[in-house]
Short mmCIF file of C-alpha atoms and ligand atoms in Angstrom, two decimals:
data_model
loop_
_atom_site.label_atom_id
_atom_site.label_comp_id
_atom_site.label_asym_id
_atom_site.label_seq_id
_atom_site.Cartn_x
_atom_site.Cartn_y
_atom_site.Cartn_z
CA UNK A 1 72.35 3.40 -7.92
CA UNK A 2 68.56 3.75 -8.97
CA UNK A 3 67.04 6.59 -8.28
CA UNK A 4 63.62 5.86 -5.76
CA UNK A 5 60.49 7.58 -7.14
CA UNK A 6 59.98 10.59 -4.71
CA UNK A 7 56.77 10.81 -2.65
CA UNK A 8 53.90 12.71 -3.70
CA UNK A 9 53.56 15.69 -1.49
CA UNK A 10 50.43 17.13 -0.19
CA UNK A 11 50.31 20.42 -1.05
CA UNK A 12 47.49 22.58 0.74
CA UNK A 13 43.94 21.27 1.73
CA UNK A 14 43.00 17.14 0.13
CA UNK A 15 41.28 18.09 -3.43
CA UNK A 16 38.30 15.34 -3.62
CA UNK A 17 34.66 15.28 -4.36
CA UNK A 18 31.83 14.12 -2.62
CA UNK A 19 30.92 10.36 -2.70
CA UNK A 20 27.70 9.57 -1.21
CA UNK A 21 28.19 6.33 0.85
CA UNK A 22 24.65 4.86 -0.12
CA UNK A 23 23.02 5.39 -3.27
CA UNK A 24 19.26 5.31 -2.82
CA UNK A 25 17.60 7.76 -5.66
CA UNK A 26 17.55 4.37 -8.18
CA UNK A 27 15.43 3.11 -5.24
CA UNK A 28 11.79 3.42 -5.04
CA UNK A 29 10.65 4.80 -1.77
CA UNK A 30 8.32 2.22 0.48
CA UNK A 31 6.14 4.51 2.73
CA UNK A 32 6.82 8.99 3.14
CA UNK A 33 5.53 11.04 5.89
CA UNK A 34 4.82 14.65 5.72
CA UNK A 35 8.89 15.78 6.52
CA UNK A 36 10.63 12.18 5.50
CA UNK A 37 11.04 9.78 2.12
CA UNK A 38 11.02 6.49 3.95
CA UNK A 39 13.36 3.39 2.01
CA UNK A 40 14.46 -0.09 2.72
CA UNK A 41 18.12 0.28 3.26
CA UNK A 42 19.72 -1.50 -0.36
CA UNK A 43 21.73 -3.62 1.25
CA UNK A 44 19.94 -4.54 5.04
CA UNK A 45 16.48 -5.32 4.74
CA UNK A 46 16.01 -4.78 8.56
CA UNK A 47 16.80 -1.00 8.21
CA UNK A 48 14.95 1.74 7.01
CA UNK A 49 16.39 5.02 5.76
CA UNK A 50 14.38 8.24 6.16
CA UNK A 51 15.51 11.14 4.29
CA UNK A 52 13.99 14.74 5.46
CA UNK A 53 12.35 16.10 2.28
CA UNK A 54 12.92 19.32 0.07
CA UNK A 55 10.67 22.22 1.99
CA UNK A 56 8.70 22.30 -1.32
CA UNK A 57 7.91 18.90 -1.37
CA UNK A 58 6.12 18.91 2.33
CA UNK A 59 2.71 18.43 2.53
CA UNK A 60 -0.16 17.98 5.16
CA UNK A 61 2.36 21.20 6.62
CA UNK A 62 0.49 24.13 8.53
CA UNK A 63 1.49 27.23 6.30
CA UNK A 64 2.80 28.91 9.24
CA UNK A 65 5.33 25.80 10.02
CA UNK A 66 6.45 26.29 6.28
CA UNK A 67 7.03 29.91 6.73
CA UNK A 68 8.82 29.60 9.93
CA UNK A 69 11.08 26.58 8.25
CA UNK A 70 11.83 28.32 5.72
CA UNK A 71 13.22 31.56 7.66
CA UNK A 72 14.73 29.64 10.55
CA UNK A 73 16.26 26.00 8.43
CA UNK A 74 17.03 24.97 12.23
CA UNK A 75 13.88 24.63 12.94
CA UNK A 76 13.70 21.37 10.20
CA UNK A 77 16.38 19.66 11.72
CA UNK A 78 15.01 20.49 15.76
CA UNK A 79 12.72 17.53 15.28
CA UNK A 80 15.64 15.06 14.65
CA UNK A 81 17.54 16.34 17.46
CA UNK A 82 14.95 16.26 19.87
CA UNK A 83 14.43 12.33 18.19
CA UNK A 84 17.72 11.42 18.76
CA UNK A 85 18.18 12.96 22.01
CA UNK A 86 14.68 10.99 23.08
CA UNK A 87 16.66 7.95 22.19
CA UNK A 88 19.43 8.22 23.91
CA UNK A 89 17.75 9.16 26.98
CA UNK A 90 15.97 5.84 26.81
CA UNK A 91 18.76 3.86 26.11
CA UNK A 92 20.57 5.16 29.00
CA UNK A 93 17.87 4.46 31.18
CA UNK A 94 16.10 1.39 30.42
CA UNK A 95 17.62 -2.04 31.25
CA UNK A 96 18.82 -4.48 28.74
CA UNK A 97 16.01 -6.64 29.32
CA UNK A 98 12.98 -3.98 28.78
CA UNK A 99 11.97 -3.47 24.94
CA UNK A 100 11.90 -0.17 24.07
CA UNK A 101 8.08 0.97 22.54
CA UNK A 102 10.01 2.71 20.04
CA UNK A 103 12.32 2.13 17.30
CA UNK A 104 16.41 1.69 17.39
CA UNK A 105 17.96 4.22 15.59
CA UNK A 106 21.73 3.52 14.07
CA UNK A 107 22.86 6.77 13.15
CA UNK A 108 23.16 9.01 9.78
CA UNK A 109 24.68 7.92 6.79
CA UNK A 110 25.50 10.37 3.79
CA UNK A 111 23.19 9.35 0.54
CA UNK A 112 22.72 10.54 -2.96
CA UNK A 113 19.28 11.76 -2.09
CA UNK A 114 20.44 13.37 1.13
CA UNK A 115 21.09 12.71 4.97
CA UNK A 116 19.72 9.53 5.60
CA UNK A 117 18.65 8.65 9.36
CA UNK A 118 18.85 4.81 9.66
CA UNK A 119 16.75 2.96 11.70
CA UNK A 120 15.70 -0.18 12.29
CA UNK A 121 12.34 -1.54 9.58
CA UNK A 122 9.29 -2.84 11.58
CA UNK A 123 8.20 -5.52 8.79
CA UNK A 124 5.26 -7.87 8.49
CA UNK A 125 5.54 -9.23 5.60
CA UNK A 126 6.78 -5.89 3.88
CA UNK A 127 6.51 -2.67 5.58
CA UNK A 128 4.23 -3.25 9.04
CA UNK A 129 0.80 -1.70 9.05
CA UNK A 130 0.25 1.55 11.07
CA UNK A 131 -2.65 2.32 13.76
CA UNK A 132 -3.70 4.58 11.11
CA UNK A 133 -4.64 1.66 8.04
CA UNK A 134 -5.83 -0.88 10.79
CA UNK A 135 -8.33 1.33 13.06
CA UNK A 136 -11.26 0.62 11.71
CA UNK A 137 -10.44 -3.13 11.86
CA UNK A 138 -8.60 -3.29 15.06
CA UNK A 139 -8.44 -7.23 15.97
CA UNK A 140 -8.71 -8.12 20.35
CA UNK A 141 -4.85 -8.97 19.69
CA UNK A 142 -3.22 -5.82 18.11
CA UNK A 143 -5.39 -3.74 20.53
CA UNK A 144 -3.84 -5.66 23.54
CA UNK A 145 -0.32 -5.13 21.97
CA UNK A 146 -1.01 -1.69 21.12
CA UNK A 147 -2.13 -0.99 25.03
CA UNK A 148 0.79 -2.69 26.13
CA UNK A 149 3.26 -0.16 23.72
CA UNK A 150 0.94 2.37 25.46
CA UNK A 151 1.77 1.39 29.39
CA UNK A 152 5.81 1.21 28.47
CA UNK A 153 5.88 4.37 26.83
CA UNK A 154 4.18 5.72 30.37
CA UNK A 155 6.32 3.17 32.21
CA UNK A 156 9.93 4.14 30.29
CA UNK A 157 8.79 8.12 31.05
CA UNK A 158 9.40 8.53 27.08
CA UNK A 159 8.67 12.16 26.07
CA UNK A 160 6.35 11.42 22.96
CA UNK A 161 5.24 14.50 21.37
CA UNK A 162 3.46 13.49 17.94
CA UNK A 163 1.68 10.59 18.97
CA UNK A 164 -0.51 10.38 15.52
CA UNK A 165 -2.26 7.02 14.38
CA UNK A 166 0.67 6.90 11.50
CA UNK A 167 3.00 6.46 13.71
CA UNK A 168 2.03 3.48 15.53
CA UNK A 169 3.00 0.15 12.98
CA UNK A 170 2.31 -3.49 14.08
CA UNK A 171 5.42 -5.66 12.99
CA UNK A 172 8.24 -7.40 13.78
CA UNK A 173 11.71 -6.30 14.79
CA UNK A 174 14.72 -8.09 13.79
CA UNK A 175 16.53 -9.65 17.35
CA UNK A 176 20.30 -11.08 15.87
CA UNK A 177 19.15 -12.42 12.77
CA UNK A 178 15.97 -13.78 13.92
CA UNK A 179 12.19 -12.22 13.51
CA UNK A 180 11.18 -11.00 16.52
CA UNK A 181 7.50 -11.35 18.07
CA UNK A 182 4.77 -9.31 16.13
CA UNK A 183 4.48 -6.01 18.29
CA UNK A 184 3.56 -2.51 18.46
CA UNK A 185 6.22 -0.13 17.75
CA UNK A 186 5.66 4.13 17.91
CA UNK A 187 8.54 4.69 14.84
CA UNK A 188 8.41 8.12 15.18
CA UNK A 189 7.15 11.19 16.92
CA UNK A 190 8.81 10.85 19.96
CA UNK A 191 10.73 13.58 21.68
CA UNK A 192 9.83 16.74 23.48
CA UNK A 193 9.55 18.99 20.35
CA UNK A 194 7.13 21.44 22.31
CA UNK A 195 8.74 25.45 21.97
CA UNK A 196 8.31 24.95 26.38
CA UNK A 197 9.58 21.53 27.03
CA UNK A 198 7.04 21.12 29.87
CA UNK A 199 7.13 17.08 29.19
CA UNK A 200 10.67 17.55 30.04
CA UNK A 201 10.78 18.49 33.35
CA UNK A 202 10.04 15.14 35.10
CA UNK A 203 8.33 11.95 34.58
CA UNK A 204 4.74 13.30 36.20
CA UNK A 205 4.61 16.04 33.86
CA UNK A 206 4.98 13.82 30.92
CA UNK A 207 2.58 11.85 31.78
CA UNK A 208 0.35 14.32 31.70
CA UNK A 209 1.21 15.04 28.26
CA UNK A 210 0.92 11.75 27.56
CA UNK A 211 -2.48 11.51 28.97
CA UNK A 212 -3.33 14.36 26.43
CA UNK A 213 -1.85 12.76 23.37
CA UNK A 214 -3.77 9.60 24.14
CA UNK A 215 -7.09 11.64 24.40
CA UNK A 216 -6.59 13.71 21.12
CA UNK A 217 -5.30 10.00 19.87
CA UNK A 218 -8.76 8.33 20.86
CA UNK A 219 -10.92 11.33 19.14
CA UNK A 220 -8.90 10.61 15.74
CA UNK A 221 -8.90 6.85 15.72
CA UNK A 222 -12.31 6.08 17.26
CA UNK A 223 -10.90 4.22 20.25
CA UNK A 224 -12.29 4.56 23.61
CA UNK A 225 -9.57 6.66 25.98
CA UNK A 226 -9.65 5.09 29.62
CA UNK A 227 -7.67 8.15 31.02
CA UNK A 228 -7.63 6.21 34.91
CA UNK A 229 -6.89 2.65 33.62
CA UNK A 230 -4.48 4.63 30.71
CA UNK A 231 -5.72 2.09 28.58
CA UNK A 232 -7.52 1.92 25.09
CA UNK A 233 -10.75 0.02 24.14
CA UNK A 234 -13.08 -0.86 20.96
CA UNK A 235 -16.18 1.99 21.02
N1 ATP B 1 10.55 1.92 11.53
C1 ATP B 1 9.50 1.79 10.70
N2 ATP B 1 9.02 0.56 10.40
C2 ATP B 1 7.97 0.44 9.55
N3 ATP B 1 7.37 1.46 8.93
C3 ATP B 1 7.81 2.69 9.18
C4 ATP B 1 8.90 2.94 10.08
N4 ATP B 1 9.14 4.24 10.13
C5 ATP B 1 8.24 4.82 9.31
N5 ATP B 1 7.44 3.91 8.74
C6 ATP B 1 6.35 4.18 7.77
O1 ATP B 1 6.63 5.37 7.06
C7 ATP B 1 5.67 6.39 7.34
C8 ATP B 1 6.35 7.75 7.44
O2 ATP B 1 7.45 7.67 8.35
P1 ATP B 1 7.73 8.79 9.44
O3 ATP B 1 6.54 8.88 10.32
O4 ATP B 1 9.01 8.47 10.08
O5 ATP B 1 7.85 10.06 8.49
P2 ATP B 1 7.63 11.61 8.87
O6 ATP B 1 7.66 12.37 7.60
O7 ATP B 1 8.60 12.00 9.93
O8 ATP B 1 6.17 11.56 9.48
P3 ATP B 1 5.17 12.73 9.94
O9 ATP B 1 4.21 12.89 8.81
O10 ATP B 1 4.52 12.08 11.14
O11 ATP B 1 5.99 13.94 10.25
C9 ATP B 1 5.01 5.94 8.66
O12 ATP B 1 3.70 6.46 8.77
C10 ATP B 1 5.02 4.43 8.49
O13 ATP B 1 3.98 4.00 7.63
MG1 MG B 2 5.29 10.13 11.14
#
């Protein structure tokens, strides 16, 4: 009778090396922030992956921030927490018909250049241009879809904490396969990231925060702040 081979036993912990499930360092990036390295996802052109940078490599960072980082590492990954948790709490609340005035976000996936956080790409034509590149020349239509972002983010209670001009980008989403409307979408900078979470207690209070941000917003960008109508205007 032949002998059958014998199994191989597992002996002690699985021996194997780290695989990164995307590769994305032959890639060349398509936008970066001050924290994240911003690229089309290789394979799905209607995701972005944003990778948190080295500490060395952030810029436009108050010094103190980049001490503090640097001595606490939580600290660096308290903003994607607080992101994620922001999204979640929308999700949960909103109905399946509203459309959220921020972006989806998919999860993490492990990359050769570092955690990537996937989300989904606002696109018009290539990457969708921000508040930020399009102030000065802000047509009747993108200010009336830019106000209307505005009124759901006050509407959905989202807790928006870094409500900048970069982070507003006109685009489309992609809705099963098909190109959405063009729209206004805040793509990051949301969550209550404050060290007293005052935003968080209920939906009044952030409002009032968001009736801040949209001030200090106006003063950067040029817009007109309507702080009873909670609506922007051309100056
Ligand atoms: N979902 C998106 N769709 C289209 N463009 C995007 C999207 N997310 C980010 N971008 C582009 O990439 C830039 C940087 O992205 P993001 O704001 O997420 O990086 P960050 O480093 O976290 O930013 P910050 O400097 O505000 O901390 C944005 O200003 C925008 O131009
Ligand atoms: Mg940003």
């Amino acid at each position: 009778m032949s002998k059958q081979p014998a199994a191989p036993v597992v002996d002690g912990p699985m021996q194997q090396t780290f695989q990164p499930l995307l590769m994305l360092s032959h890639l060349t990036p398509v936008a970066e922030g001050s924290q994240r390295i911003i690229y089309v996802h290789p394979t799905d052109p209607t995701r972005l992956i944003k990778v948190l940078k080295p500490i060395a490599d952030t810029k436009r960072r108050a010094k103190l921030a980049t001490f503090t980082e640097r001595h606490f590492p939580s600290l660096r990954t308290r903003w994607t927490r607080k992101e994620y948790g922001e999204y979640l709490r929308m999700m949960l609340h909103i109905r399946p018909t509203d459309i959220p005035p921020i972006t989806h976000m998919y999860g993490f996936v492990q990359t050769d250049v570092g955690l990537g956080c996937i989300s989904e790409n606002v696109t018009d034509g290539g990457l969708g241009q921000t508040l930020h590149a399009t102030k000065d020349n802000l047509s009747a239509t993108d200010l009336a879809l830019f106000n209307d972002t505005i009124a759901r983010l006050y509407r959905f209670g989202i807790r928006a904490g870094d409500m900048t001009a970069r982070n507003f980008v006109f685009g489309h989403r992609d809705y099963a396969g098909q190109q959405g409307p063009r729209e206004c979408v805040l793509v990051d900078g949301f969550g209550d990231i404050h060290a007293i979470p005052v935003r968080s207690i209920n939906d009044w209070c952030n409002a009032l925060g968001l009736d801040d941000s949209c001030k200090r917003l106006a003063a950067k960008t040029g817009l007109r702040w309507d702080a009873k109508q909670r609506q922007f205007s051309l100056n």
